Coordinates of C-alpha atoms and ligand atoms in Angstrom, one line a residue:
M24 CA 25.3 35.9 -6.4
K25 CA 22.7 33.3 -6.0
E26 CA 22.9 31.2 -3.0
N27 CA 23.3 27.9 -4.9
Q28 CA 26.1 29.4 -6.6
R29 CA 27.9 30.4 -3.4
Q30 CA 27.5 27.2 -2.0
L31 CA 29.0 25.7 -5.4
E32 CA 32.1 27.9 -4.8
Y33 CA 32.4 26.5 -1.1
M34 CA 32.2 23.0 -2.4
Q35 CA 35.3 23.9 -4.7
K36 CA 37.0 25.4 -1.7
V37 CA 36.6 22.2 0.2
A38 CA 37.7 20.0 -2.6
E39 CA 40.8 22.4 -2.7
H40 CA 41.6 22.2 1.0
N41 CA 41.3 18.4 0.8
K42 CA 44.2 18.5 -1.9
G43 CA 42.7 15.7 -4.1
R44 CA 43.0 13.0 -1.2
R45 CA 40.4 10.4 -1.8
L46 CA 38.6 11.0 1.3
K47 CA 35.6 8.8 2.3
Y48 CA 32.2 9.6 3.6
C49 CA 29.6 7.8 5.1
S50 CA 25.8 9.1 5.3
V51 CA 23.4 7.7 7.9
V52 CA 19.8 8.6 8.0
F53 CA 17.2 8.3 10.4
G54 CA 13.7 8.7 10.0
C55 CA 11.2 9.6 7.2
Q56 CA 11.4 10.5 3.2
M57 CA 12.1 14.0 3.9
N58 CA 15.1 12.9 5.7
E59 CA 16.1 10.4 2.9
K60 CA 15.9 13.3 0.4
D61 CA 17.7 15.8 2.5
S62 CA 20.7 13.2 2.7
E63 CA 20.5 12.6 -1.0
K64 CA 21.3 16.3 -1.1
L65 CA 24.0 16.0 1.3
S66 CA 25.9 13.5 -0.4
G67 CA 25.5 15.0 -3.7
M68 CA 27.3 17.8 -2.1
L69 CA 30.0 15.8 -0.4
E70 CA 30.7 14.1 -3.7
A71 CA 30.9 17.4 -5.4
M72 CA 33.6 18.3 -2.9
G73 CA 35.4 15.1 -4.0
Y74 CA 34.7 12.7 -0.9
I75 CA 33.9 9.2 -2.0
R76 CA 31.1 7.1 -0.5
T77 CA 31.6 4.3 1.8
E78 CA 28.9 2.5 3.9
S79 CA 31.1 1.6 6.6
E80 CA 31.3 4.4 9.4
A81 CA 34.5 2.5 10.5
E82 CA 36.3 3.3 7.5
A83 CA 35.0 6.7 7.1
D84 CA 37.0 10.2 7.2
L85 CA 33.7 11.9 7.4
I86 CA 30.4 10.9 9.0
I87 CA 27.0 12.7 8.7
Y88 CA 24.1 11.6 10.6
N89 CA 20.8 13.2 9.7
T90 CA 18.6 12.7 12.8
C91 CA 15.0 12.2 13.5
T92 CA 13.0 13.2 16.6
V93 CA 9.6 12.2 15.8
R94 CA 9.5 9.4 18.8
E95 CA 11.7 8.9 21.5
N96 CA 13.5 5.8 20.4
A97 CA 14.7 7.8 17.2
D98 CA 16.5 10.1 19.9
K99 CA 18.2 6.9 21.7
R100 CA 19.4 5.3 18.6
L101 CA 21.3 8.3 17.6
Y102 CA 23.0 8.7 20.9
G103 CA 24.1 4.7 20.6
R104 CA 25.4 5.5 17.3
L105 CA 27.5 8.6 18.8
G106 CA 28.8 6.4 21.5
V107 CA 30.4 4.2 19.0
A108 CA 31.6 6.7 16.5
K109 CA 34.0 8.0 19.4
Q110 CA 35.8 5.0 19.1
Y111 CA 36.1 5.5 15.5
K112 CA 37.5 9.0 16.1
K113 CA 40.0 7.5 18.4
D114 CA 41.3 5.3 15.6
N115 CA 41.5 8.0 13.1
P116 CA 41.5 11.6 14.9
D117 CA 41.1 13.2 11.7
L118 CA 37.5 11.9 11.6
L119 CA 35.2 14.4 11.2
I120 CA 31.3 13.9 12.9
C121 CA 28.6 16.0 11.5
L122 CA 25.2 15.9 13.0
C123 CA 22.0 17.6 11.0
G124 CA 18.2 17.2 10.9
C125 CA 15.1 17.6 13.1
M126 CA 16.8 16.6 16.4
M127 CA 19.1 19.2 16.0
Q128 CA 16.5 21.8 16.1
E129 CA 15.7 21.1 19.9
E130 CA 17.7 23.2 22.1
H131 CA 18.1 20.6 24.8
V132 CA 19.5 18.1 22.3
V133 CA 22.0 20.5 21.2
E134 CA 23.0 21.4 24.9
K135 CA 23.3 17.7 25.5
I136 CA 25.7 17.1 22.6
K137 CA 28.0 20.1 23.7
T138 CA 28.6 18.7 26.7
S139 CA 28.3 15.0 26.3
Y140 CA 29.6 14.4 23.0
P141 CA 32.6 16.9 22.5
H142 CA 33.7 14.9 19.4
V143 CA 31.1 16.3 17.2
D144 CA 32.7 18.6 14.9
L145 CA 29.7 20.2 13.0
I146 CA 25.8 20.7 14.0
F147 CA 23.4 22.2 11.8
G148 CA 19.7 22.0 11.4
T149 CA 17.0 21.4 8.9
H150 CA 16.7 25.0 7.4
N151 CA 20.1 25.3 6.6
I152 CA 21.1 22.2 4.9
F153 CA 22.0 24.0 1.9
K154 CA 24.6 25.7 3.8
F155 CA 26.6 22.3 4.4
A156 CA 29.7 22.9 2.3
E157 CA 30.4 26.7 3.7
L158 CA 29.7 25.4 7.3
L159 CA 32.1 22.0 6.5
F160 CA 34.9 24.8 5.1
T161 CA 34.7 26.8 8.4
V162 CA 35.0 23.7 10.5
L163 CA 38.4 22.7 7.9
E164 CA 39.6 26.1 8.4
T165 CA 39.5 26.6 11.7
N166 CA 39.8 23.5 13.2
D167 CA 37.1 24.4 15.6
R168 CA 33.5 23.0 16.4
V169 CA 30.8 24.9 14.4
I170 CA 27.2 25.1 15.3
D171 CA 24.6 26.9 13.2
I172 CA 21.0 26.1 13.9
W173 CA 18.4 28.5 12.4
E174 CA 14.8 29.0 14.0
K175 CA 13.3 29.3 10.5
T176 CA 13.6 30.3 6.9
D177 CA 11.6 31.6 4.0
E178 CA 14.4 30.5 1.5
I179 CA 14.1 27.6 -0.9
V180 CA 17.5 27.0 -2.4
E181 CA 17.2 25.2 -5.5
E182 CA 19.7 23.5 -7.8
L183 CA 22.1 22.1 -5.3
P184 CA 23.7 18.7 -6.3
A185 CA 22.1 15.4 -5.1
R186 CA 23.2 11.7 -5.1
R187 CA 19.9 9.2 -5.5
K188 CA 20.0 6.3 -4.0
Y189 CA 18.1 4.5 -6.8
P190 CA 18.8 5.3 -10.5
F191 CA 15.2 4.6 -11.3
K192 CA 13.1 6.3 -8.7
S193 CA 13.2 9.3 -6.5
G194 CA 11.3 11.7 -4.0
V195 CA 10.8 15.1 -5.2
N196 CA 9.9 17.8 -2.1
I197 CA 6.7 19.6 -3.1
M198 CA 6.8 21.4 0.2
F199 CA 8.3 21.6 3.5
G200 CA 7.1 22.1 6.9
C201 CA 3.8 21.6 8.6
D202 CA 1.1 24.1 10.1
N203 CA -1.0 21.4 11.4
F204 CA 0.0 21.3 14.8
C205 CA -1.4 17.9 15.6
T206 CA -1.1 18.2 19.6
Y207 CA 1.4 14.7 19.9
C208 CA 4.0 15.9 16.9
I209 CA 7.3 17.6 17.2
V210 CA 7.2 18.0 13.2
P211 CA 5.9 21.6 13.1
Y212 CA 8.7 22.7 15.7
V213 CA 11.5 21.2 14.0
R214 CA 10.6 21.8 10.2
G215 CA 9.0 25.1 10.5
R216 CA 6.1 26.5 8.8
E217 CA 4.4 25.3 5.6
R218 CA 6.3 26.6 2.4
S219 CA 5.6 25.5 -1.1
R220 CA 8.2 24.9 -3.8
K221 CA 7.2 27.0 -7.1
R222 CA 5.1 24.4 -9.6
E223 CA 7.7 25.2 -12.1
D224 CA 10.6 24.2 -10.1
I225 CA 9.0 20.9 -9.2
I226 CA 8.1 20.2 -13.0
K227 CA 11.7 21.3 -13.9
E228 CA 13.2 18.6 -11.2
I229 CA 10.9 16.1 -12.5
R230 CA 11.8 16.5 -16.2
S231 CA 15.8 16.3 -15.2
L232 CA 15.1 13.2 -13.2
A233 CA 13.0 11.5 -16.2
S234 CA 15.7 12.4 -18.6
D235 CA 18.1 10.8 -16.3
G236 CA 16.4 7.4 -16.1
V237 CA 14.0 8.1 -13.2
V238 CA 10.7 6.5 -14.0
E239 CA 9.1 6.4 -10.4
I240 CA 8.6 9.7 -8.4
M241 CA 7.2 10.2 -5.0
L242 CA 5.8 13.6 -4.3
L243 CA 6.9 14.7 -0.7
G244 CA 5.4 16.8 2.0
Q245 CA 3.8 16.6 5.3
N246 CA 0.6 17.5 4.0
V247 CA 0.5 17.5 0.6
N248 CA -3.1 18.2 0.0
S249 CA -2.4 21.8 1.1
Y250 CA 0.2 22.3 -1.5
G251 CA 0.5 25.6 -3.0
K252 CA -0.5 27.9 0.3
G253 CA 0.9 31.3 0.0
L254 CA 2.4 30.6 -3.8
D255 CA 1.3 33.6 -6.4
D256 CA 0.6 31.3 -9.1
S257 CA -1.2 28.7 -6.9
V258 CA -2.5 25.2 -8.1
S259 CA -4.4 22.5 -6.5
F260 CA -2.3 19.3 -5.7
A261 CA -4.5 17.3 -7.6
K262 CA -3.6 19.5 -10.6
L263 CA 0.3 19.4 -9.9
L264 CA -0.1 15.6 -9.4
D265 CA -1.7 15.4 -12.9
E266 CA 0.8 17.3 -14.3
A267 CA 3.9 15.5 -12.7
A268 CA 2.2 12.3 -14.2
A269 CA 2.2 14.1 -17.6
V270 CA 6.0 14.3 -17.5
E271 CA 7.4 12.1 -20.5
G272 CA 9.5 9.4 -19.1
I273 CA 7.4 8.9 -15.9
K274 CA 5.6 5.9 -15.5
R275 CA 4.3 5.9 -12.0
V276 CA 3.8 8.8 -9.4
R277 CA 3.5 8.2 -5.8
F278 CA 2.6 11.0 -3.0
M279 CA 3.2 11.0 0.9
T280 CA 1.6 12.0 3.2
S281 CA -2.3 12.9 2.9
H282 CA -3.9 14.7 5.8
P283 CA -7.7 13.2 5.7
K284 CA -9.0 16.8 6.5
D285 CA -7.7 17.8 3.4
L286 CA -7.9 15.4 0.8
S287 CA -10.7 16.5 -1.7
E288 CA -13.1 14.6 -4.2
E289 CA -11.0 16.6 -6.8
L290 CA -8.2 14.5 -6.0
I291 CA -9.8 11.1 -5.8
D292 CA -11.3 11.9 -9.3
V293 CA -7.7 12.6 -10.8
I294 CA -6.4 9.5 -9.4
R295 CA -9.2 7.2 -10.7
D296 CA -8.8 9.1 -14.1
N297 CA -5.1 8.8 -14.4
P298 CA -3.4 5.5 -14.6
V299 CA 0.1 6.8 -14.1
I300 CA -1.0 7.8 -10.4
A301 CA -0.1 5.0 -8.2
R302 CA -3.1 3.0 -6.7
H303 CA -2.1 3.6 -3.2
I304 CA -3.4 6.3 -0.7
H305 CA -1.5 6.4 2.9
L306 CA -3.9 8.3 4.9
P307 CA -3.0 8.3 8.5
L308 CA -6.1 7.7 11.0
Q309 CA -4.2 8.3 14.4
S310 CA -7.1 7.3 16.2
G311 CA -10.7 6.1 15.3
S312 CA -12.0 8.1 18.5
D313 CA -14.0 11.6 18.0
R314 CA -12.8 12.6 21.7
I315 CA -9.1 11.5 21.0
L316 CA -9.2 13.1 17.4
K317 CA -10.4 16.3 18.8
L318 CA -7.3 16.1 21.6
M319 CA -5.1 15.4 18.9
N320 CA -6.2 18.5 17.0
R321 CA -6.8 16.6 13.6
H322 CA -9.9 18.4 12.5
Y323 CA -11.9 15.3 11.4
T324 CA -14.5 13.0 13.0
K325 CA -14.4 8.9 12.8
D326 CA -17.5 9.4 10.4
D327 CA -15.6 11.7 8.1
Y328 CA -12.7 9.5 8.0
L329 CA -14.9 6.7 7.4
R330 CA -16.7 8.4 4.5
L331 CA -13.6 9.6 2.8
A332 CA -12.2 5.8 2.8
D333 CA -15.9 5.0 1.4
S334 CA -15.2 7.3 -1.3
I335 CA -11.9 6.2 -2.4
R336 CA -12.9 2.4 -2.3
T337 CA -16.0 3.1 -4.3
K338 CA -14.3 5.5 -7.1
I339 CA -11.2 3.2 -7.2
P340 CA -11.8 -0.6 -6.3
D341 CA -8.5 -1.6 -6.8
I342 CA -6.8 1.1 -4.4
S343 CA -4.5 0.3 -1.4
I344 CA -5.5 2.6 1.7
T345 CA -2.6 2.3 4.4
T346 CA -2.4 4.2 7.6
D347 CA -0.8 5.3 10.6
I348 CA -2.2 4.9 14.2
I349 CA -1.1 6.3 17.5
T350 CA -2.0 4.1 20.6
G351 CA -1.9 5.2 24.2
F352 CA -2.7 9.0 23.8
P353 CA -3.1 10.8 26.9
T354 CA -6.6 9.7 28.5
E355 CA -7.5 7.0 26.0
E356 CA -9.6 4.3 27.2
E357 CA -10.8 1.1 26.1
K358 CA -13.9 2.4 24.3
D359 CA -11.6 4.7 22.3
V360 CA -9.6 1.7 21.3
E361 CA -12.6 0.2 20.1
D362 CA -13.5 3.1 17.7
T363 CA -10.0 2.5 16.1
I364 CA -10.5 -1.2 15.8
D365 CA -14.1 -0.7 14.3
V366 CA -12.6 2.0 11.8
I367 CA -10.1 -0.7 11.1
E368 CA -12.3 -3.4 10.2
R369 CA -14.6 -1.1 8.4
V370 CA -12.1 0.5 6.1
R371 CA -9.8 -2.4 6.0
F372 CA -6.6 -1.1 5.7
D373 CA -4.3 -2.5 3.2
G374 CA -1.3 -1.8 5.6
A375 CA -0.8 0.3 9.0
F376 CA 1.9 1.5 11.1
T377 CA 1.1 1.2 14.3
F378 CA 3.0 3.4 17.1
E379 CA 2.9 3.5 21.0
Y380 CA 2.4 7.4 21.8
S381 CA 5.7 9.1 22.6
K382 CA 5.8 12.2 24.8
R383 CA 7.7 14.9 22.8
T384 CA 8.9 17.9 24.8
G385 CA 7.3 21.2 23.6
T386 CA 4.1 19.8 22.1
K387 CA 0.6 20.5 23.7
A388 CA 0.1 16.6 24.5
A389 CA 3.1 16.6 26.4
V390 CA 1.7 18.8 29.2
M391 CA -2.1 16.8 29.1
D392 CA -3.2 15.3 32.0
G393 CA -4.0 11.5 31.6
Q394 CA -0.7 10.5 30.7
L395 CA -0.8 6.5 30.4
E396 CA 1.1 3.9 32.2
K397 CA 3.6 2.1 29.8
E398 CA 1.7 -1.3 30.3
T399 CA -1.6 0.3 29.1
V400 CA -0.2 2.0 26.1
Q401 CA 1.3 -1.4 25.4
R402 CA -2.1 -3.3 25.8
Y403 CA -3.7 -1.0 23.2
F404 CA -0.6 -1.4 21.0
D405 CA -1.0 -5.3 20.7
R406 CA -4.6 -5.3 20.3
V407 CA -4.5 -2.8 17.2
L408 CA -1.7 -4.1 15.8
K409 CA -3.0 -7.7 15.7
K410 CA -6.3 -6.4 14.2
V411 CA -4.2 -4.5 11.7
Q412 CA -1.9 -7.3 10.5
D413 CA -5.0 -9.7 10.4
I414 CA -6.9 -7.5 8.0
S415 CA -4.2 -6.4 5.8
K416 CA -3.1 -10.2 5.4
E417 CA -6.7 -10.9 4.2
Q418 CA -6.6 -7.6 2.2
A419 CA -3.6 -8.6 0.1
K420 CA -5.2 -12.1 -0.8
R421 CA -7.4 -10.0 -3.0
F422 CA -4.8 -9.6 -5.5
E423 CA -3.8 -13.2 -5.5
G424 CA -4.1 -14.4 -9.2
R425 CA -3.9 -11.1 -10.8
I426 CA -1.7 -10.2 -13.6
M427 CA -0.2 -6.8 -12.3
E428 CA 2.4 -4.2 -13.7
V429 CA 5.4 -4.8 -11.4
L430 CA 8.4 -2.0 -11.4
I431 CA 11.7 -4.3 -11.0
E432 CA 13.6 -2.9 -7.9
G433 CA 16.6 -5.1 -7.8
I434 CA 18.0 -8.6 -7.4
N435 CA 16.6 -10.3 -4.4
E436 CA 18.6 -9.7 -1.3
K437 CA 18.2 -13.8 -0.1
D438 CA 18.1 -15.2 -3.4
P439 CA 20.0 -13.9 -6.5
L440 CA 18.2 -15.9 -8.6
M441 CA 15.2 -13.7 -8.0
L442 CA 13.9 -10.2 -8.5
T443 CA 12.1 -8.1 -6.4
G444 CA 9.7 -5.4 -7.4
R445 CA 6.5 -3.3 -6.5
I446 CA 3.3 -3.2 -7.6
S447 CA 1.1 -0.1 -8.0
Q448 CA -0.4 -0.4 -4.9
N449 CA 3.3 -0.5 -3.3
N450 CA 3.0 -4.4 -2.2
V451 CA 6.4 -6.3 -2.9
V452 CA 6.4 -9.0 -5.2
H453 CA 9.3 -11.7 -5.7
F454 CA 9.6 -13.4 -9.0
K455 CA 12.3 -15.7 -10.9
N456 CA 15.1 -13.5 -12.5
T457 CA 14.6 -13.8 -16.2
G458 CA 17.1 -11.5 -17.3
L459 CA 14.9 -8.4 -16.7
S460 CA 16.8 -5.2 -15.8
T461 CA 16.3 -3.0 -12.5
G462 CA 14.2 0.0 -13.2
S463 CA 12.2 -1.7 -16.0
F464 CA 8.4 -2.7 -15.7
A465 CA 7.2 -6.4 -16.0
K466 CA 3.7 -8.1 -16.1
V467 CA 4.0 -10.5 -13.2
R468 CA 1.3 -12.9 -12.2
L469 CA 0.9 -12.9 -8.3
D470 CA 0.7 -16.6 -7.8
E471 CA 0.7 -16.8 -3.9
C472 CA 0.2 -14.1 -1.4
R473 CA 2.7 -14.7 1.7
G474 CA 0.9 -12.3 4.1
F475 CA 2.5 -9.0 3.0
Y476 CA 4.2 -10.0 -0.1
Y477 CA 3.6 -12.2 -3.2
N478 CA 5.7 -14.9 -5.1
G479 CA 4.8 -14.3 -8.9
T480 CA 5.7 -15.4 -12.3
V481 CA 6.5 -13.1 -15.3
V482 CA 4.2 -13.3 -18.1
S483 CA 5.6 -11.0 -20.6
Ligands
SAH139 N1 2.6 14.3 8.2 C1 2.5 13.2 8.2 C2 3.3 12.6 9.6 C3 4.4 12.4 9.7 S1 5.1 11.4 11.3 C4 1.2 13.2 8.7 O1 0.4 13.6 9.3 O2 0.3 11.9 8.6 C5 4.6 9.8 10.8 C6 3.9 9.3 11.9 O3 4.3 9.5 13.3 C7 2.4 9.9 12.2 O4 1.6 9.9 11.3 C8 2.0 9.4 13.3 O5 1.3 8.3 13.7 C9 3.4 9.2 14.0 N2 3.9 10.2 15.4 C10 4.1 11.4 15.1 N3 4.4 11.8 16.6 C11 4.3 10.6 17.4 C12 4.6 10.8 18.7 N4 4.5 11.6 19.4 N5 4.1 9.6 19.2 C13 3.8 8.5 18.6 N6 3.8 8.5 17.1 C14 4.0 9.9 16.6
SF4_140 FE1 2.8 16.1 12.2 FE2 0.2 16.4 12.3 FE3 1.8 17.8 10.6 FE4 1.5 15.3 10.3 S1 0.2 16.9 10.0 S2 3.7 16.4 10.4 S3 1.2 14.4 12.4 S4 1.8 18.1 12.6
F3S141 FE1 11.6 12.4 11.7 FE2 12.0 14.8 11.1 FE3 10.6 13.1 9.5 S1 11.3 14.3 13.0 S2 9.8 11.5 10.9 S3 12.6 13.0 10.1 S4 10.4 15.4 9.5

């Protein structure tokens, strides 16, 4: 029997066990788009088991936390939430608390939960989320805590149910794991080796999403540019992107994340020539210093990055380039920060996430000499943050007055008379609600730039 069939049977068994009771689940997700996507699958499975969604942990019969461990504060947030959940369990002893995701792939975390958080009922990891129904069934049948963590997997289980957060847009996994081992990063340890999904499975999923009303997709992977490694029928990421954009009904395609070392001229050309592909590249820089980049194991230099950004801006002038930057990597000095700032000024990033370096147990950087004092890390951080904010505000000004295609994402949270949407470059636009529906496109004039978003007017 195929694995997805087996799991569908377990979903049925859980439903039978619950005897038609209208039990509620609450899904809490930390971390990146990969986790968001995984949680949509978990929610889909729970609904196939008869659970009904609630946004409130306090009124749930089952809470599932999908965890992230990329930086230390992600870990702290989970422990805080688990402390509160203990009280919910006191109020409702039948409450089931489930934990999964990247943090659970770390042995010391699971040990800590076992001893300090005995109210947790189920723990599994990133490699076996497809087994959720089976594991939950065991918990229900045995009334015992179940822990099942796999060190790795070669398996990709297709065609499990999913509950999408948005009806009009969706992430699509194209690959799992990462083989890059940037020295600061825990992801390769908790997500395992790189595995690409078959191209026909990806296209099939996109077709099915399109027929379900999805107009925007985001192709997801830790390093999408190395898509296809190890597949029999291997295509480049650029070709896959073109093919995804050709699926009928799909109006916009995004992707995340590109590694500068693997981003090809072919890809830049494909984006330039295909208007369905969003005018946005997220291209993590991490540092502008050659010395630090080498210590980070990033496989490119400051000049390589500048050349790449220049080629992108020359070929596609309207594109928005965003980035990630880490400050306070071991041994970083003022002059390294100067190099990072130099790149920010020359590339003129349209947006950037800036992170303080966080030491992750098990990574190479964690045992490097030259770990910095918190104050130094913060000082670098403040400088870099100020620079990226100033520049990205100036960059956003360049679209002021332009008429742009906006995908309407919903009614404005603060003002129900307004709608909110995104332009191809990913910036947010607010404009008056003239009765247009969520998930449709509108031509909007970007009247005024307010730093990171625009106020606009619908012109057609
Ligand atoms: N695969 C993606 C990144 C995933 S993690 C890529 O290579 O671009 C997202 C971001 O978190 C990274 O780009 C990096 O800037 C940041 N990050 C990862 N590990 C970190 C650490 N130990 N400390 C601080 N920031 C980190
Ligand atoms: Fe981490 Fe580097 Fe892989 Fe990104 S490419 S997930 S930063 S190891
Ligand atoms: Fe976090 Fe795992 Fe994503 S560590 S950033 S949720 S891959």
